[in-house]
Amino acid sequence: MASHPLTPLLAPRSIALVGASRKPDTPGHDMVRMLKRGGFRGTVQAINPNYDEIEGYPCVASLRVLAAPPDLAVLSVRNDRLEDTLAEAIAVGARAAVIFASGYLAND
């Protein structure tokens, strides 16, 4: 049976946390902690070039080095990096994305 088009967003089997961080009280740290606290049982990959692991999850420098595309890419990056990061998620084959942004205005 074919899966529903929203399955990668609402019931992903793998999640890439782009902008994951060890710094307390930051969106990048909160998303890692909340995912862990929620008991997600799928594959989790933290993405940040500054760390090897975060909260017990392996961490790599970019989406491009993942062995397989994630079902869901969660993007928590600075606004000036958001469009390039979303383009990278699309390029590696992420099937869905969630974006955490504040005051973002696209250039026309």
Short mmCIF file of N, CA and C in Angstrom, two decimals:
data_model
loop_
_atom_site.label_atom_id
_atom_site.label_comp_id
_atom_site.label_asym_id
_atom_site.label_seq_id
_atom_site.Cartn_x
_atom_site.Cartn_y
_atom_site.Cartn_z
N MET A 1 0.84 -1.17 0.00
CA MET A 1 0.00 0.00 0.00
C MET A 1 0.89 1.25 0.00
N ALA A 2 0.57 2.21 -0.83
CA ALA A 2 1.35 3.45 -0.91
C ALA A 2 1.07 4.30 0.33
N SER A 3 2.12 5.00 0.78
CA SER A 3 1.93 5.86 1.95
C SER A 3 1.30 7.18 1.53
N HIS A 4 0.70 7.86 2.45
CA HIS A 4 0.09 9.16 2.21
C HIS A 4 1.19 10.19 1.97
N PRO A 5 0.97 11.19 1.13
CA PRO A 5 2.00 12.20 0.85
C PRO A 5 2.48 12.96 2.10
N LEU A 6 1.67 13.02 3.13
CA LEU A 6 2.06 13.73 4.35
C LEU A 6 2.78 12.85 5.38
N THR A 7 2.92 11.56 5.08
CA THR A 7 3.58 10.66 6.02
C THR A 7 4.99 11.12 6.39
N PRO A 8 5.83 11.57 5.45
CA PRO A 8 7.18 12.01 5.84
C PRO A 8 7.16 13.19 6.82
N LEU A 9 6.13 14.01 6.76
CA LEU A 9 6.02 15.14 7.67
C LEU A 9 5.41 14.74 9.01
N LEU A 10 4.35 13.95 8.98
CA LEU A 10 3.59 13.66 10.18
C LEU A 10 4.01 12.38 10.90
N ALA A 11 4.64 11.46 10.18
CA ALA A 11 5.09 10.20 10.77
C ALA A 11 6.42 9.79 10.15
N PRO A 12 7.44 10.63 10.26
CA PRO A 12 8.72 10.31 9.62
C PRO A 12 9.41 9.12 10.27
N ARG A 13 10.19 8.42 9.47
CA ARG A 13 11.03 7.34 10.00
C ARG A 13 12.43 7.83 10.31
N SER A 14 12.81 8.96 9.67
CA SER A 14 14.13 9.54 9.93
C SER A 14 14.00 11.07 9.92
N ILE A 15 14.76 11.69 10.83
CA ILE A 15 14.72 13.14 10.97
C ILE A 15 16.14 13.68 11.02
N ALA A 16 16.39 14.72 10.24
CA ALA A 16 17.67 15.44 10.30
C ALA A 16 17.40 16.79 10.97
N LEU A 17 18.13 17.06 12.05
CA LEU A 17 17.96 18.29 12.82
C LEU A 17 19.06 19.26 12.42
N VAL A 18 18.78 20.12 11.45
CA VAL A 18 19.78 21.05 10.92
C VAL A 18 19.85 22.27 11.82
N GLY A 19 21.05 22.54 12.32
CA GLY A 19 21.23 23.63 13.27
C GLY A 19 21.16 23.16 14.71
N ALA A 20 21.23 21.83 14.90
CA ALA A 20 21.23 21.28 16.24
C ALA A 20 22.39 21.88 17.03
N SER A 21 22.18 22.05 18.33
CA SER A 21 23.19 22.72 19.15
C SER A 21 23.24 22.16 20.56
N ARG A 22 24.38 22.28 21.19
CA ARG A 22 24.55 21.94 22.60
C ARG A 22 24.27 23.14 23.50
N LYS A 23 24.13 24.33 22.91
CA LYS A 23 23.95 25.55 23.70
C LYS A 23 22.56 25.59 24.29
N PRO A 24 22.46 25.60 25.63
CA PRO A 24 21.14 25.63 26.28
C PRO A 24 20.33 26.86 25.88
N ASP A 25 19.03 26.71 25.94
CA ASP A 25 18.09 27.81 25.68
C ASP A 25 18.22 28.40 24.28
N THR A 26 18.53 27.56 23.32
CA THR A 26 18.53 27.98 21.92
C THR A 26 17.57 27.07 21.16
N PRO A 27 16.99 27.56 20.08
CA PRO A 27 16.09 26.69 19.30
C PRO A 27 16.77 25.40 18.84
N GLY A 28 18.05 25.47 18.48
CA GLY A 28 18.78 24.29 18.04
C GLY A 28 18.95 23.24 19.11
N HIS A 29 19.05 23.66 20.35
CA HIS A 29 19.15 22.72 21.47
C HIS A 29 17.77 22.22 21.87
N ASP A 30 16.81 23.14 21.90
CA ASP A 30 15.46 22.76 22.30
C ASP A 30 14.87 21.70 21.39
N MET A 31 15.09 21.81 20.07
CA MET A 31 14.50 20.82 19.16
C MET A 31 15.09 19.43 19.41
N VAL A 32 16.37 19.37 19.75
CA VAL A 32 17.00 18.08 20.04
C VAL A 32 16.42 17.49 21.33
N ARG A 33 16.35 18.31 22.36
CA ARG A 33 15.82 17.85 23.65
C ARG A 33 14.36 17.40 23.54
N MET A 34 13.55 18.18 22.83
CA MET A 34 12.12 17.84 22.71
C MET A 34 11.92 16.54 21.92
N LEU A 35 12.72 16.34 20.90
CA LEU A 35 12.62 15.10 20.13
C LEU A 35 13.00 13.91 21.01
N LYS A 36 14.07 14.08 21.77
CA LYS A 36 14.52 13.01 22.67
C LYS A 36 13.47 12.75 23.75
N ARG A 37 12.96 13.82 24.33
CA ARG A 37 11.95 13.70 25.39
C ARG A 37 10.68 13.04 24.87
N GLY A 38 10.34 13.31 23.61
CA GLY A 38 9.13 12.74 23.02
C GLY A 38 9.23 11.26 22.70
N GLY A 39 10.45 10.71 22.75
CA GLY A 39 10.62 9.27 22.55
C GLY A 39 10.58 8.82 21.10
N PHE A 40 10.93 9.70 20.18
CA PHE A 40 10.96 9.31 18.76
C PHE A 40 11.85 8.09 18.58
N ARG A 41 11.37 7.08 17.89
CA ARG A 41 12.09 5.81 17.76
C ARG A 41 12.78 5.63 16.42
N GLY A 42 12.63 6.58 15.52
CA GLY A 42 13.26 6.47 14.22
C GLY A 42 14.71 6.94 14.27
N THR A 43 15.29 7.11 13.10
CA THR A 43 16.67 7.55 12.98
C THR A 43 16.73 9.07 13.14
N VAL A 44 17.65 9.53 14.00
CA VAL A 44 17.85 10.97 14.21
C VAL A 44 19.29 11.30 13.86
N GLN A 45 19.47 12.33 13.07
CA GLN A 45 20.81 12.80 12.72
C GLN A 45 20.87 14.29 12.99
N ALA A 46 21.77 14.68 13.89
CA ALA A 46 22.00 16.10 14.14
C ALA A 46 22.94 16.64 13.07
N ILE A 47 22.70 17.87 12.65
CA ILE A 47 23.52 18.50 11.61
C ILE A 47 24.08 19.81 12.16
N ASN A 48 25.40 19.83 12.36
CA ASN A 48 26.11 21.03 12.80
C ASN A 48 27.60 20.73 12.65
N PRO A 49 28.33 21.55 11.92
CA PRO A 49 29.75 21.26 11.69
C PRO A 49 30.63 21.39 12.93
N ASN A 50 30.07 21.89 14.03
CA ASN A 50 30.87 22.13 15.23
C ASN A 50 30.88 20.99 16.24
N TYR A 51 30.09 19.93 16.00
CA TYR A 51 29.97 18.86 16.99
C TYR A 51 30.06 17.48 16.34
N ASP A 52 30.43 16.48 17.16
CA ASP A 52 30.40 15.08 16.73
C ASP A 52 29.14 14.37 17.21
N GLU A 53 28.58 14.89 18.32
CA GLU A 53 27.33 14.34 18.85
C GLU A 53 26.65 15.42 19.69
N ILE A 54 25.33 15.29 19.79
CA ILE A 54 24.53 16.20 20.61
C ILE A 54 23.46 15.37 21.30
N GLU A 55 23.43 15.42 22.62
CA GLU A 55 22.43 14.68 23.40
C GLU A 55 22.40 13.20 23.03
N GLY A 56 23.55 12.64 22.68
CA GLY A 56 23.63 11.22 22.34
C GLY A 56 23.35 10.91 20.87
N TYR A 57 22.92 11.89 20.11
CA TYR A 57 22.68 11.68 18.69
C TYR A 57 23.96 11.99 17.90
N PRO A 58 24.29 11.17 16.91
CA PRO A 58 25.47 11.49 16.09
C PRO A 58 25.24 12.79 15.32
N CYS A 59 26.32 13.53 15.12
CA CYS A 59 26.23 14.82 14.46
C CYS A 59 27.22 14.87 13.31
N VAL A 60 26.76 15.36 12.16
CA VAL A 60 27.61 15.52 10.98
C VAL A 60 27.57 16.97 10.52
N ALA A 61 28.47 17.31 9.61
CA ALA A 61 28.65 18.69 9.20
C ALA A 61 27.52 19.23 8.31
N SER A 62 26.94 18.38 7.47
CA SER A 62 25.91 18.89 6.57
C SER A 62 25.00 17.75 6.12
N LEU A 63 23.89 18.13 5.54
CA LEU A 63 22.96 17.14 4.99
C LEU A 63 23.61 16.32 3.88
N ARG A 64 24.55 16.93 3.16
CA ARG A 64 25.18 16.25 2.02
C ARG A 64 25.93 14.98 2.42
N VAL A 65 26.35 14.84 3.66
CA VAL A 65 27.14 13.68 4.05
C VAL A 65 26.30 12.56 4.66
N LEU A 66 24.99 12.72 4.72
CA LEU A 66 24.14 11.66 5.24
C LEU A 66 24.16 10.46 4.31
N ALA A 67 24.08 9.26 4.89
CA ALA A 67 24.08 8.04 4.10
C ALA A 67 22.79 7.88 3.29
N ALA A 68 21.70 8.43 3.81
CA ALA A 68 20.40 8.34 3.13
C ALA A 68 19.62 9.63 3.38
N PRO A 69 18.75 10.00 2.46
CA PRO A 69 17.97 11.22 2.67
C PRO A 69 16.99 11.04 3.84
N PRO A 70 16.81 12.07 4.64
CA PRO A 70 15.85 11.97 5.74
C PRO A 70 14.42 12.12 5.23
N ASP A 71 13.50 11.51 5.93
CA ASP A 71 12.09 11.78 5.62
C ASP A 71 11.78 13.24 5.92
N LEU A 72 12.28 13.73 7.05
CA LEU A 72 11.97 15.08 7.51
C LEU A 72 13.25 15.82 7.87
N ALA A 73 13.41 17.01 7.32
CA ALA A 73 14.51 17.90 7.70
C ALA A 73 13.91 19.03 8.53
N VAL A 74 14.39 19.18 9.76
CA VAL A 74 13.94 20.27 10.62
C VAL A 74 15.04 21.32 10.59
N LEU A 75 14.70 22.52 10.10
CA LEU A 75 15.69 23.57 9.87
C LEU A 75 15.60 24.64 10.95
N SER A 76 16.67 24.78 11.70
CA SER A 76 16.76 25.82 12.71
C SER A 76 18.09 26.54 12.50
N VAL A 77 18.11 27.39 11.49
CA VAL A 77 19.32 28.11 11.10
C VAL A 77 19.01 29.60 11.01
N ARG A 78 20.07 30.40 10.99
CA ARG A 78 19.90 31.85 10.83
C ARG A 78 19.16 32.15 9.54
N ASN A 79 18.40 33.21 9.54
CA ASN A 79 17.63 33.58 8.36
C ASN A 79 18.48 33.73 7.11
N ASP A 80 19.70 34.23 7.26
CA ASP A 80 20.54 34.41 6.07
C ASP A 80 21.03 33.09 5.49
N ARG A 81 20.85 31.99 6.20
CA ARG A 81 21.23 30.66 5.69
C ARG A 81 20.03 29.80 5.32
N LEU A 82 18.83 30.31 5.58
CA LEU A 82 17.64 29.50 5.44
C LEU A 82 17.39 29.01 4.01
N GLU A 83 17.43 29.89 3.04
CA GLU A 83 17.14 29.47 1.67
C GLU A 83 18.15 28.46 1.15
N ASP A 84 19.43 28.67 1.42
CA ASP A 84 20.45 27.70 0.98
C ASP A 84 20.29 26.36 1.69
N THR A 85 19.92 26.41 2.96
CA THR A 85 19.74 25.17 3.72
C THR A 85 18.52 24.40 3.22
N LEU A 86 17.45 25.10 2.91
CA LEU A 86 16.28 24.44 2.34
C LEU A 86 16.61 23.85 0.98
N ALA A 87 17.35 24.59 0.16
CA ALA A 87 17.76 24.07 -1.15
C ALA A 87 18.61 22.81 -0.99
N GLU A 88 19.48 22.78 0.01
CA GLU A 88 20.29 21.60 0.27
C GLU A 88 19.42 20.42 0.68
N ALA A 89 18.42 20.66 1.54
CA ALA A 89 17.51 19.59 1.95
C ALA A 89 16.78 19.00 0.73
N ILE A 90 16.34 19.86 -0.16
CA ILE A 90 15.68 19.40 -1.38
C ILE A 90 16.66 18.61 -2.24
N ALA A 91 17.87 19.11 -2.39
CA ALA A 91 18.88 18.47 -3.24
C ALA A 91 19.25 17.07 -2.75
N VAL A 92 19.28 16.86 -1.43
CA VAL A 92 19.64 15.53 -0.92
C VAL A 92 18.45 14.58 -0.86
N GLY A 93 17.26 15.09 -1.16
CA GLY A 93 16.09 14.21 -1.22
C GLY A 93 15.23 14.16 0.01
N ALA A 94 15.35 15.13 0.92
CA ALA A 94 14.45 15.17 2.07
C ALA A 94 13.02 15.25 1.55
N ARG A 95 12.13 14.48 2.13
CA ARG A 95 10.76 14.40 1.62
C ARG A 95 9.83 15.43 2.23
N ALA A 96 10.24 16.04 3.35
CA ALA A 96 9.44 17.09 4.00
C ALA A 96 10.38 17.96 4.81
N ALA A 97 9.91 19.16 5.14
CA ALA A 97 10.73 20.08 5.95
C ALA A 97 9.85 20.89 6.89
N VAL A 98 10.41 21.18 8.04
CA VAL A 98 9.82 22.10 9.00
C VAL A 98 10.84 23.19 9.21
N ILE A 99 10.39 24.44 9.17
CA ILE A 99 11.31 25.58 9.28
C ILE A 99 10.99 26.39 10.52
N PHE A 100 12.02 26.61 11.36
CA PHE A 100 11.91 27.52 12.48
C PHE A 100 12.59 28.82 12.06
N ALA A 101 11.81 29.88 11.93
CA ALA A 101 12.37 31.17 11.51
C ALA A 101 11.64 32.28 12.25
N SER A 102 12.32 33.38 12.39
CA SER A 102 11.73 34.53 13.07
C SER A 102 11.99 35.79 12.25
N GLY A 103 10.93 36.49 11.91
CA GLY A 103 11.09 37.73 11.17
C GLY A 103 11.69 37.56 9.80
N TYR A 104 11.47 36.42 9.17
CA TYR A 104 12.07 36.15 7.87
C TYR A 104 11.34 36.91 6.77
N LEU A 105 12.08 37.63 5.95
CA LEU A 105 11.53 38.32 4.78
C LEU A 105 12.34 37.89 3.57
N ALA A 106 11.71 37.27 2.61
CA ALA A 106 12.41 36.84 1.39
C ALA A 106 12.72 38.07 0.54
N ASN A 107 13.85 38.02 -0.13
CA ASN A 107 14.20 39.08 -1.08
C ASN A 107 13.41 38.88 -2.36
N ASP A 108 12.76 39.93 -2.81
CA ASP A 108 11.98 39.82 -4.05
C ASP A 108 12.85 39.98 -5.24
#
